[in-house]
Amino acid sequence: MTATAAVVLAAGQGTRMRSEMPKVLHPLAGRPMLDHVLAALAAAGIEEQVVVTGHGADQVEAALDGRVATVRQEPQRGTADAVRAGLAALGPDVQRVVVAMGDAPLLPAEIFADLLQAQADGETCIALLSFIPTDPSGYGRIVRGPDGLVQAIVEEGDADEATRALGEANAGTYAFDAGWLRARIGSVPVSASGEQYLTDLVASAVTAGERVAVLVADRPELAMGINDRIGLAGAERILRLQIAERHMRNGVTIVDPATTFIDAGVEIGPDARIEPFSIISGASGVGTGAVIGPQTQIRASRIGPRSVVWSSVVEESVVGEDVEIGPYSHIRPGCEIGPRCRIGNFAELKQTRLGAETQVHHFSYLGDADVGERVNIGAGSITANFDGAVKHRTIIGEGAFIGVDTMLRAPISIGPGARTGAGAVVTRDVPAGETVVGMPARRISIKRRTDA
Ligand code: UD1
Ligand code: CA
């Protein structure tokens, strides 16, 4: 098997983005566009990858965090110069090189595999990817001879009117014979713009009597390079739809894919239903049969099977099965919600664990709380967990009943089965089974009604 490696170009400035952030780090479906390129290459079986960094190299390298090799191109003297830098970082046994652009994040793995196939089948030094965009302006144009064979790629800036009128554009993705590329890459001429264009290799190959293979992308919208924020939004739209379609094929109902935003890494079980105006982002998971939305945001959280979250926000939390959340509730980071709990309306939870079947209703706040099973948190109840300097914990035992408008001044512990009266301000621990009332709440003895 011939060793194949990829050089991914990511050193350019990306001026047209008008951004402090390097272009290739701008996120698409929740991950940097560069990550989509690397993932597609890996899916095509190309494990050896090197990313050429330059502009914003520190930021790009930090984002890659050692997941893939990088090499710096300094200064940035064009795409041929970038490939030269990348090649120098590859092992000597590499026989075929895929060159990919860090700003073309929609290309599927099959395209890279097909290009390698075209290069091998044709025994050519270059197999390049072309496409027919709706508007080719900005792209290098593919110039073909009367025999239909490619003769050159002419960059827009160097193109005369006739060449500009050509509709076939260069996608910037290639499969090269590594030996041929190594021999040629150093001698690419400097263009009028002062850059060395990788695309000039095509004409020099043809002049030297080599054959150049061309693969025309059958879905041109996937070959586009992102140069500005308009391109970024266009790519986002395409990627979102692809993600939604993948989930729908797996048995997830997405009522309106156009108003549903699901990040690339999200997992959703079959028969889940995603209602309109919902956003599921980060490393989130949604269980079988769950209902998300309408108008719900789930970020870096897991939602259990058959749970329902509507018009609410859940962040960095784990929600068990058959839970109901919403409308208008906010589960902030660090929560663990047990099975069959019910939360809402207007409940806020933070760093809080709820045991099974606990209910947190109407205008309540639980922060830094550990709540047992089958607890009822009455309307308007809150944990006063912050003393101005430090956060304190609240512990509520199983089966406790927190009456409406109770204030629990943390640190505090409410024993299992204990009860608080309406409007109680609880400043001292309440033993199991006791009832407290008033402000500050004091213990009283009441005759318990014995249930029949
Ligand atoms: C390039 C191609 C063009 C093609 C288009 C497809 C060249 C000369 N032109 O044009 O034929 O139609 O892509 O999208 O190759 N980069 C470096 N170092 C550099 C310069 C660029 O790493 O010195 C990287 C950029 O970060 C980017 C990629 O190479 O990821 C392409 O550079 P860009 O300036 O966007 O080239 P285009 O003008 O789009
Ligand atoms: Ca580009």
Short mmCIF file of C-alpha atoms and ligand atoms in Angstrom, two decimals:
data_model
loop_
_atom_site.label_atom_id
_atom_site.label_comp_id
_atom_site.label_asym_id
_atom_site.label_seq_id
_atom_site.Cartn_x
_atom_site.Cartn_y
_atom_site.Cartn_z
CA MET A 1 0.00 0.00 0.00
CA THR A 2 1.33 3.41 -0.91
CA ALA A 3 1.67 5.82 1.99
CA THR A 4 -0.68 8.77 1.60
CA ALA A 5 -0.51 11.98 3.58
CA ALA A 6 -2.38 15.27 3.58
CA VAL A 7 -1.12 18.84 3.68
CA VAL A 8 -3.82 21.24 4.86
CA LEU A 9 -3.25 24.91 4.06
CA ALA A 10 -4.22 27.21 6.89
CA ALA A 11 -1.57 29.95 6.97
CA GLY A 12 -3.33 32.62 4.94
CA GLN A 13 -4.56 35.82 6.45
CA GLY A 14 -8.22 35.57 5.57
CA THR A 15 -8.42 39.35 5.19
CA ARG A 16 -11.96 39.28 3.83
CA MET A 17 -13.29 37.82 7.10
CA ARG A 18 -12.33 41.09 8.84
CA SER A 19 -11.65 39.17 12.01
CA GLU A 20 -9.17 38.97 14.85
CA MET A 21 -9.68 35.24 14.72
CA PRO A 22 -7.83 33.23 12.05
CA LYS A 23 -10.31 32.29 9.32
CA VAL A 24 -9.90 28.52 9.71
CA LEU A 25 -10.95 28.74 13.38
CA HIS A 26 -14.33 30.31 12.68
CA PRO A 27 -16.86 27.72 13.80
CA LEU A 28 -19.29 25.84 11.61
CA ALA A 29 -21.90 23.69 13.35
CA GLY A 30 -20.01 24.21 16.59
CA ARG A 31 -16.46 23.29 15.54
CA PRO A 32 -13.69 25.18 13.76
CA MET A 33 -13.95 24.91 9.97
CA LEU A 34 -10.45 23.41 9.95
CA ASP A 35 -11.71 20.49 12.07
CA HIS A 36 -14.26 19.58 9.42
CA VAL A 37 -11.47 19.31 6.83
CA LEU A 38 -9.30 17.17 9.11
CA ALA A 39 -12.24 14.90 9.97
CA ALA A 40 -13.11 14.36 6.29
CA LEU A 41 -9.46 13.51 5.48
CA ALA A 42 -9.34 11.05 8.37
CA ALA A 43 -12.63 9.51 7.22
CA ALA A 44 -11.02 9.03 3.80
CA GLY A 45 -8.33 6.98 5.54
CA ILE A 46 -5.62 9.67 5.42
CA GLU A 47 -4.21 9.54 8.92
CA GLU A 48 -0.93 11.36 8.32
CA GLN A 49 -1.84 15.03 8.20
CA VAL A 50 0.11 18.24 8.56
CA VAL A 51 -1.50 21.64 8.94
CA VAL A 52 0.46 24.61 7.59
CA THR A 53 0.04 27.55 9.96
CA GLY A 54 1.24 31.12 9.66
CA HIS A 55 -1.17 33.96 10.17
CA GLY A 56 -2.48 33.56 13.73
CA ALA A 57 -0.33 30.43 14.08
CA ASP A 58 -0.37 30.51 17.89
CA GLN A 59 -4.16 30.53 17.93
CA VAL A 60 -4.50 27.81 15.29
CA GLU A 61 -1.94 25.58 17.00
CA ALA A 62 -3.62 26.11 20.38
CA ALA A 63 -6.97 25.12 18.89
CA LEU A 64 -5.46 21.99 17.35
CA ASP A 65 -3.91 21.19 20.72
CA GLY A 66 -1.47 18.60 19.39
CA ARG A 67 -4.19 16.52 17.69
CA VAL A 68 -2.38 16.91 14.38
CA ALA A 69 1.13 17.89 13.27
CA THR A 70 1.67 21.52 12.30
CA VAL A 71 4.40 23.39 10.47
CA ARG A 72 4.83 27.12 10.18
CA GLN A 73 5.03 29.00 6.92
CA GLU A 74 6.67 32.34 7.60
CA PRO A 75 6.25 34.63 5.77
CA GLN A 76 3.19 33.51 3.78
CA ARG A 77 4.26 33.63 0.15
CA GLY A 78 1.36 31.83 -1.47
CA THR A 79 -0.17 28.38 -1.74
CA ALA A 80 2.84 26.76 -3.45
CA ASP A 81 5.13 28.08 -0.72
CA ALA A 82 2.70 26.71 1.87
CA VAL A 83 2.75 23.25 0.28
CA ARG A 84 6.56 23.37 0.24
CA ALA A 85 6.53 23.98 3.98
CA GLY A 86 4.03 21.16 4.52
CA LEU A 87 5.97 18.66 2.41
CA ALA A 88 9.10 19.26 4.45
CA ALA A 89 7.25 18.01 7.51
CA LEU A 90 6.14 14.71 5.93
CA GLY A 91 8.04 11.45 6.19
CA PRO A 92 10.21 10.33 3.22
CA ASP A 93 8.08 7.23 2.65
CA VAL A 94 5.04 9.29 1.68
CA GLN A 95 4.23 8.56 -1.96
CA ARG A 96 0.98 10.44 -2.46
CA VAL A 97 -0.07 13.78 -1.09
CA VAL A 98 -3.52 15.25 -0.85
CA VAL A 99 -3.49 19.03 -0.61
CA ALA A 100 -6.60 20.48 1.00
CA MET A 101 -7.59 24.04 1.81
CA GLY A 102 -8.42 24.82 5.41
CA ASP A 103 -11.17 27.13 4.15
CA ALA A 104 -13.09 24.49 2.15
CA PRO A 105 -14.80 22.63 5.00
CA LEU A 106 -17.74 21.00 3.24
CA LEU A 107 -15.90 18.50 1.05
CA PRO A 108 -16.95 14.99 2.02
CA ALA A 109 -14.47 12.16 2.59
CA GLU A 110 -15.49 10.49 -0.68
CA ILE A 111 -14.12 13.41 -2.70
CA PHE A 112 -10.63 12.90 -1.24
CA ALA A 113 -10.88 9.17 -1.88
CA ASP A 114 -12.13 9.78 -5.44
CA LEU A 115 -9.26 12.20 -6.15
CA LEU A 116 -6.70 9.64 -4.97
CA GLN A 117 -8.41 7.07 -7.14
CA ALA A 118 -8.28 9.40 -10.17
CA GLN A 119 -4.61 10.07 -9.54
CA ALA A 120 -3.79 6.36 -9.24
CA ASP A 121 -5.96 5.27 -12.19
CA GLY A 122 -4.48 7.90 -14.49
CA GLU A 123 -0.95 7.44 -13.13
CA THR A 124 -0.79 11.21 -13.23
CA CYS A 125 1.30 13.68 -11.27
CA ILE A 126 -1.81 15.74 -10.40
CA ALA A 127 -5.49 14.96 -10.00
CA LEU A 128 -7.40 18.13 -9.26
CA LEU A 129 -10.93 18.88 -8.22
CA SER A 130 -12.97 21.36 -10.24
CA PHE A 131 -16.55 22.55 -9.89
CA ILE A 132 -19.05 24.78 -11.62
CA PRO A 133 -20.18 27.41 -9.11
CA THR A 134 -23.15 29.69 -9.72
CA ASP A 135 -20.68 32.59 -9.61
CA PRO A 136 -17.06 31.67 -10.37
CA SER A 137 -15.63 35.09 -9.53
CA GLY A 138 -12.71 34.92 -7.14
CA TYR A 139 -11.77 31.37 -8.08
CA GLY A 140 -8.97 30.17 -10.34
CA ARG A 141 -10.43 29.12 -13.73
CA ILE A 142 -9.82 25.77 -15.37
CA VAL A 143 -8.59 26.31 -18.92
CA ARG A 144 -9.15 23.34 -21.20
CA GLY A 145 -7.81 22.77 -24.70
CA PRO A 146 -9.88 21.90 -27.78
CA ASP A 147 -9.42 18.23 -26.81
CA GLY A 148 -11.10 18.92 -23.49
CA LEU A 149 -7.92 18.24 -21.52
CA VAL A 150 -6.91 20.72 -18.84
CA GLN A 151 -4.09 23.02 -19.84
CA ALA A 152 -3.80 25.44 -16.97
CA ILE A 153 -5.41 27.08 -13.98
CA VAL A 154 -5.50 30.84 -14.29
CA GLU A 155 -6.05 32.90 -11.17
CA GLU A 156 -8.73 35.57 -11.39
CA GLY A 157 -6.23 38.40 -11.10
CA ASP A 158 -4.26 37.11 -14.09
CA ALA A 159 -7.27 36.23 -16.21
CA ASP A 160 -8.34 38.08 -19.33
CA GLU A 161 -12.00 38.61 -20.09
CA ALA A 162 -12.38 35.38 -22.05
CA THR A 163 -10.80 33.34 -19.26
CA ARG A 164 -12.95 35.04 -16.65
CA ALA A 165 -16.00 34.00 -18.61
CA LEU A 166 -15.09 30.33 -18.10
CA GLY A 167 -17.49 28.71 -15.64
CA GLU A 168 -15.29 25.87 -14.38
CA ALA A 169 -13.40 26.77 -11.21
CA ASN A 170 -10.53 25.25 -9.27
CA ALA A 171 -11.62 23.88 -5.87
CA GLY A 172 -8.07 24.03 -4.50
CA THR A 173 -8.01 20.32 -3.57
CA TYR A 174 -5.55 17.98 -5.26
CA ALA A 175 -3.96 14.54 -5.13
CA PHE A 176 -0.29 14.64 -6.12
CA ASP A 177 2.40 12.11 -6.80
CA ALA A 178 4.72 12.99 -3.91
CA GLY A 179 8.00 12.50 -5.77
CA TRP A 180 6.88 14.72 -8.63
CA LEU A 181 5.59 17.36 -6.22
CA ARG A 182 8.81 17.38 -4.17
CA ALA A 183 10.86 17.87 -7.33
CA ARG A 184 8.74 20.78 -8.57
CA ILE A 185 7.52 22.69 -5.58
CA GLY A 186 10.66 24.74 -5.07
CA SER A 187 10.68 26.17 -8.57
CA VAL A 188 7.18 27.60 -8.87
CA PRO A 189 7.57 31.12 -10.31
CA VAL A 190 6.66 34.19 -8.31
CA SER A 191 3.50 35.76 -9.73
CA ALA A 192 2.80 39.42 -10.36
CA SER A 193 1.18 39.58 -6.92
CA GLY A 194 4.44 38.43 -5.32
CA GLU A 195 3.01 35.03 -4.37
CA GLN A 196 3.87 31.54 -5.56
CA TYR A 197 0.70 29.93 -6.85
CA LEU A 198 0.27 26.20 -6.42
CA THR A 199 -2.02 26.37 -9.41
CA ASP A 200 0.93 27.20 -11.69
CA LEU A 201 2.04 23.57 -11.35
CA VAL A 202 -0.76 22.53 -13.68
CA ALA A 203 0.54 24.46 -16.68
CA SER A 204 4.12 23.41 -15.98
CA ALA A 205 3.06 19.75 -15.81
CA VAL A 206 1.20 20.04 -19.10
CA THR A 207 4.18 21.79 -20.73
CA ALA A 208 6.42 18.96 -19.57
CA GLY A 209 4.12 16.49 -21.31
CA GLU A 210 2.46 15.17 -18.14
CA ARG A 211 -1.22 14.36 -17.95
CA VAL A 212 -3.38 16.11 -15.37
CA ALA A 213 -6.58 14.40 -14.24
CA VAL A 214 -9.64 16.45 -13.36
CA LEU A 215 -12.53 15.37 -11.20
CA VAL A 216 -15.57 17.62 -11.58
CA ALA A 217 -17.48 17.84 -8.29
CA ASP A 218 -21.07 16.74 -8.78
CA ARG A 219 -22.24 18.93 -5.90
CA PRO A 220 -20.57 22.31 -6.51
CA GLU A 221 -21.93 23.84 -3.32
CA LEU A 222 -19.69 21.49 -1.31
CA ALA A 223 -16.51 22.64 -3.05
CA MET A 224 -16.80 26.31 -2.20
CA GLY A 225 -14.05 28.07 -0.32
CA ILE A 226 -15.04 30.36 2.53
CA ASN A 227 -13.50 33.80 2.15
CA ASP A 228 -15.94 36.05 4.02
CA ARG A 229 -18.79 35.94 6.53
CA ILE A 230 -21.38 35.58 3.79
CA GLY A 231 -19.64 32.41 2.62
CA LEU A 232 -19.46 31.29 6.25
CA ALA A 233 -23.22 31.64 6.72
CA GLY A 234 -23.85 29.83 3.42
CA ALA A 235 -21.66 26.92 4.51
CA GLU A 236 -23.35 26.83 7.91
CA ARG A 237 -26.75 26.50 6.23
CA ILE A 238 -25.60 23.57 4.09
CA LEU A 239 -23.89 21.81 6.99
CA ARG A 240 -26.90 22.23 9.30
CA LEU A 241 -29.18 20.68 6.73
CA GLN A 242 -26.78 17.76 6.24
CA ILE A 243 -26.70 17.17 10.01
CA ALA A 244 -30.50 17.36 10.28
CA GLU A 245 -30.90 14.93 7.39
CA ARG A 246 -28.51 12.46 9.01
CA HIS A 247 -30.60 12.49 12.20
CA MET A 248 -33.85 12.20 10.27
CA ARG A 249 -32.49 9.17 8.42
CA ASN A 250 -31.70 7.69 11.85
CA GLY A 251 -35.32 8.05 12.94
CA VAL A 252 -35.39 11.47 14.58
CA THR A 253 -38.29 13.81 13.79
CA ILE A 254 -37.14 17.34 13.05
CA VAL A 255 -40.28 19.34 12.49
CA ASP A 256 -38.54 22.24 10.73
CA PRO A 257 -34.85 21.75 9.82
CA ALA A 258 -34.64 25.40 8.73
CA THR A 259 -35.18 26.65 12.29
CA THR A 260 -33.37 23.85 14.10
CA PHE A 261 -29.65 24.10 14.88
CA ILE A 262 -27.82 20.92 15.83
CA ASP A 263 -24.04 20.89 16.23
CA ALA A 264 -21.89 18.34 14.44
CA GLY A 265 -21.08 16.26 17.53
CA VAL A 266 -24.61 15.88 18.92
CA GLU A 267 -26.12 12.39 19.34
CA ILE A 268 -29.89 11.87 19.18
CA GLY A 269 -31.77 8.63 19.76
CA PRO A 270 -34.51 7.36 17.47
CA ASP A 271 -38.06 8.66 17.86
CA ALA A 272 -36.84 11.82 19.53
CA ARG A 273 -38.70 14.87 18.28
CA ILE A 274 -37.02 18.24 17.81
CA GLU A 275 -39.51 21.08 17.62
CA PRO A 276 -38.83 24.39 15.82
CA PHE A 277 -36.53 27.15 17.11
CA SER A 278 -34.34 24.79 19.08
CA ILE A 279 -30.56 24.73 19.40
CA ILE A 280 -28.66 21.63 20.52
CA SER A 281 -24.97 22.42 20.80
CA GLY A 282 -21.64 21.13 22.03
CA ALA A 283 -21.19 17.53 23.12
CA SER A 284 -24.88 16.98 23.80
CA GLY A 285 -26.98 13.85 23.68
CA VAL A 286 -30.74 13.42 23.46
CA GLY A 287 -32.33 10.10 24.43
CA THR A 288 -34.81 7.97 22.56
CA GLY A 289 -38.29 9.43 22.42
CA ALA A 290 -37.35 12.72 24.06
CA VAL A 291 -39.03 15.94 22.94
CA ILE A 292 -36.90 19.07 22.64
CA GLY A 293 -38.56 22.41 22.02
CA PRO A 294 -40.15 24.41 20.73
CA GLN A 295 -37.72 27.18 21.61
CA THR A 296 -35.24 25.20 23.66
CA GLN A 297 -31.49 25.46 24.01
CA ILE A 298 -29.50 22.41 25.08
CA ARG A 299 -25.78 23.00 25.49
CA ALA A 300 -23.22 20.32 26.39
CA SER A 301 -25.89 18.30 28.21
CA ARG A 302 -27.47 14.87 28.13
CA ILE A 303 -31.24 14.53 28.08
CA GLY A 304 -32.64 11.14 29.06
CA PRO A 305 -35.09 8.98 27.11
CA ARG A 306 -38.67 10.28 26.86
CA SER A 307 -37.87 13.51 28.69
CA VAL A 308 -39.52 16.72 27.52
CA VAL A 309 -37.76 20.09 27.54
CA TRP A 310 -39.78 22.96 26.13
CA SER A 311 -39.04 26.67 25.97
CA SER A 312 -36.11 26.23 28.35
CA VAL A 313 -32.32 26.34 28.56
CA VAL A 314 -30.19 23.42 29.78
CA GLU A 315 -26.42 23.88 30.09
CA GLU A 316 -23.68 21.39 31.02
CA SER A 317 -26.08 19.16 32.91
CA VAL A 318 -27.39 15.61 32.93
CA VAL A 319 -31.14 15.04 32.83
CA GLY A 320 -32.55 11.58 33.55
CA GLU A 321 -35.42 9.76 31.87
CA ASP A 322 -39.07 10.82 31.79
CA VAL A 323 -38.28 14.28 33.16
CA GLU A 324 -40.38 17.32 32.30
CA ILE A 325 -38.69 20.70 32.12
CA GLY A 326 -40.35 23.98 31.20
CA PRO A 327 -41.66 26.12 29.97
CA TYR A 328 -39.25 28.90 30.90
CA SER A 329 -36.76 27.13 33.10
CA HIS A 330 -33.00 27.43 33.23
CA ILE A 331 -30.86 24.47 34.19
CA ARG A 332 -27.41 25.97 34.65
CA PRO A 333 -24.09 24.08 34.63
CA GLY A 334 -23.45 21.22 36.99
CA CYS A 335 -26.99 19.87 37.53
CA GLU A 336 -28.02 16.24 37.74
CA ILE A 337 -31.75 15.72 37.42
CA GLY A 338 -33.10 12.32 38.50
CA PRO A 339 -35.74 10.35 36.63
CA ARG A 340 -39.35 11.56 36.53
CA CYS A 341 -38.58 14.98 38.02
CA ARG A 342 -40.71 17.95 37.01
CA ILE A 343 -39.22 21.42 36.77
CA GLY A 344 -41.01 24.67 35.85
CA ASN A 345 -42.37 27.17 35.15
CA PHE A 346 -39.67 29.74 35.82
CA ALA A 347 -37.37 27.52 37.86
CA GLU A 348 -33.61 28.06 37.96
CA LEU A 349 -31.18 25.38 39.08
CA LYS A 350 -27.40 25.55 39.37
CA GLN A 351 -24.91 22.89 40.58
CA THR A 352 -27.85 20.98 41.98
CA ARG A 353 -28.70 17.29 42.19
CA LEU A 354 -32.34 16.23 42.26
CA GLY A 355 -33.38 12.72 43.32
CA ALA A 356 -36.07 10.84 41.41
CA GLU A 357 -39.59 12.26 41.20
CA THR A 358 -38.75 15.56 42.83
CA GLN A 359 -40.79 18.58 41.77
CA VAL A 360 -39.45 22.11 41.50
CA HIS A 361 -42.14 24.53 40.53
CA HIS A 362 -43.09 28.12 39.94
CA PHE A 363 -40.45 30.84 40.38
CA SER A 364 -37.94 28.88 42.44
CA TYR A 365 -34.16 28.84 42.67
CA LEU A 366 -31.95 25.98 43.80
CA GLY A 367 -28.21 26.66 43.83
CA ASP A 368 -25.54 24.29 45.21
CA ALA A 369 -28.25 21.98 46.52
CA ASP A 370 -28.44 18.26 47.05
CA VAL A 371 -32.09 17.28 46.98
CA GLY A 372 -33.38 13.78 47.69
CA GLU A 373 -36.17 11.82 46.05
CA ARG A 374 -39.84 12.86 46.00
CA VAL A 375 -39.17 16.33 47.41
CA ASN A 376 -41.62 19.12 46.66
CA ILE A 377 -40.18 22.59 46.27
CA GLY A 378 -43.07 25.03 46.63
CA ALA A 379 -43.64 28.12 44.54
CA GLY A 380 -41.24 31.00 45.13
CA SER A 381 -38.83 28.99 47.27
CA ILE A 382 -35.12 29.68 47.03
CA THR A 383 -31.78 28.66 48.41
CA ALA A 384 -29.90 31.72 49.71
CA ASN A 385 -26.59 30.09 48.82
CA PHE A 386 -24.33 33.14 48.62
CA ASP A 387 -23.30 35.11 51.69
CA GLY A 388 -21.54 37.78 49.63
CA ALA A 389 -18.22 35.97 49.66
CA VAL A 390 -18.72 32.22 49.54
CA LYS A 391 -21.31 29.81 48.10
CA HIS A 392 -22.81 27.36 50.59
CA ARG A 393 -24.62 24.06 50.10
CA THR A 394 -28.18 23.13 50.90
CA ILE A 395 -29.16 19.56 51.63
CA ILE A 396 -32.81 18.50 51.46
CA GLY A 397 -33.66 14.94 52.47
CA GLU A 398 -36.03 12.66 50.62
CA GLY A 399 -39.73 13.28 50.89
CA ALA A 400 -39.27 16.79 52.37
CA PHE A 401 -41.94 19.37 51.65
CA ILE A 402 -40.71 22.91 51.15
CA GLY A 403 -43.71 25.22 51.50
CA VAL A 404 -44.35 28.15 49.20
CA ASP A 405 -41.98 31.09 49.47
CA THR A 406 -39.51 29.33 51.75
CA MET A 407 -36.05 30.86 52.03
CA LEU A 408 -33.32 28.36 52.88
CA ARG A 409 -30.25 30.17 54.19
CA ALA A 410 -27.27 27.98 53.32
CA PRO A 411 -25.35 26.15 54.64
CA ILE A 412 -28.38 24.27 55.79
CA SER A 413 -29.81 20.81 55.99
CA ILE A 414 -33.48 19.88 55.84
CA GLY A 415 -34.01 16.32 57.10
CA PRO A 416 -35.96 13.65 55.25
CA GLY A 417 -39.71 14.15 55.51
CA ALA A 418 -39.33 17.60 57.13
CA ARG A 419 -41.72 20.42 56.20
CA THR A 420 -41.48 24.19 56.04
CA GLY A 421 -44.45 26.51 56.30
CA ALA A 422 -45.41 29.16 53.79
CA GLY A 423 -42.99 32.07 53.87
CA ALA A 424 -40.56 30.40 56.28
CA VAL A 425 -37.04 31.82 56.50
CA VAL A 426 -35.03 28.81 57.54
CA THR A 427 -31.70 29.63 59.16
CA ARG A 428 -31.06 26.46 61.16
CA ASP A 429 -31.00 22.77 60.24
CA VAL A 430 -34.35 21.03 60.43
CA PRO A 431 -34.31 17.48 61.77
CA ALA A 432 -36.04 14.66 59.93
CA GLY A 433 -39.81 14.76 60.07
CA GLU A 434 -40.01 18.14 61.83
CA THR A 435 -42.01 21.15 60.68
CA VAL A 436 -40.73 24.73 60.88
CA VAL A 437 -42.58 27.99 60.30
CA GLY A 438 -42.06 31.75 60.52
CA MET A 439 -39.19 34.16 60.21
CA PRO A 440 -36.68 33.08 61.22
CA ALA A 441 -38.36 29.76 61.26
CA ARG A 442 -38.78 28.14 64.65
CA ARG A 443 -39.81 24.69 65.55
CA ILE A 444 -43.42 24.10 66.48
CA SER A 445 -45.21 20.95 67.40
CA ILE A 446 -48.28 20.24 65.38
CA LYS A 447 -50.67 17.42 65.48
CA ARG A 448 -50.06 15.41 62.32
CA ARG A 449 -53.14 14.33 60.53
CA THR A 450 -52.92 10.57 60.39
CA ASP A 451 -53.80 9.36 56.97
CA ALA A 452 -56.62 6.90 56.74
C1 UD1 B 1 -7.19 29.43 -4.06
C2 UD1 B 1 -6.65 28.98 -5.41
C3 UD1 B 1 -7.75 29.12 -6.46
C4 UD1 B 1 -8.97 28.33 -6.03
C5 UD1 B 1 -9.41 28.68 -4.63
C6 UD1 B 1 -10.45 27.69 -4.16
C7 UD1 B 1 -4.25 29.47 -5.49
C8 UD1 B 1 -3.22 30.41 -5.96
N1 UD1 B 1 -5.51 29.79 -5.78
O1 UD1 B 1 -7.53 30.81 -4.18
O2 UD1 B 1 -7.29 28.65 -7.72
O3 UD1 B 1 -10.03 28.55 -6.95
O4 UD1 B 1 -8.32 28.62 -3.71
O5 UD1 B 1 -11.03 28.10 -2.95
O6 UD1 B 1 -3.92 28.44 -4.96
N2 UD1 B 1 -2.67 29.80 2.34
C9 UD1 B 1 -1.51 29.48 3.02
N3 UD1 B 1 -0.37 30.19 2.79
C10 UD1 B 1 -0.32 31.21 1.89
C11 UD1 B 1 -1.51 31.53 1.19
C12 UD1 B 1 -2.67 30.81 1.43
O7 UD1 B 1 -1.51 28.57 3.85
O8 UD1 B 1 0.75 31.80 1.74
C13 UD1 B 1 -3.90 29.01 2.60
C14 UD1 B 1 -5.04 29.84 3.13
O9 UD1 B 1 -5.03 29.86 4.54
C15 UD1 B 1 -6.25 29.09 2.60
C16 UD1 B 1 -5.75 28.44 1.34
O10 UD1 B 1 -4.33 28.44 1.40
O11 UD1 B 1 -6.68 28.08 3.49
C17 UD1 B 1 -6.20 29.21 0.10
O12 UD1 B 1 -5.75 30.54 0.16
P1 UD1 B 1 -6.68 31.72 -0.33
O13 UD1 B 1 -5.92 32.98 -0.18
O14 UD1 B 1 -8.01 31.63 0.28
O15 UD1 B 1 -6.74 31.37 -1.90
P2 UD1 B 1 -7.89 31.75 -2.90
O16 UD1 B 1 -7.68 33.16 -3.37
O17 UD1 B 1 -9.20 31.40 -2.36
CA CA B 2 -9.99 30.69 -0.37
#
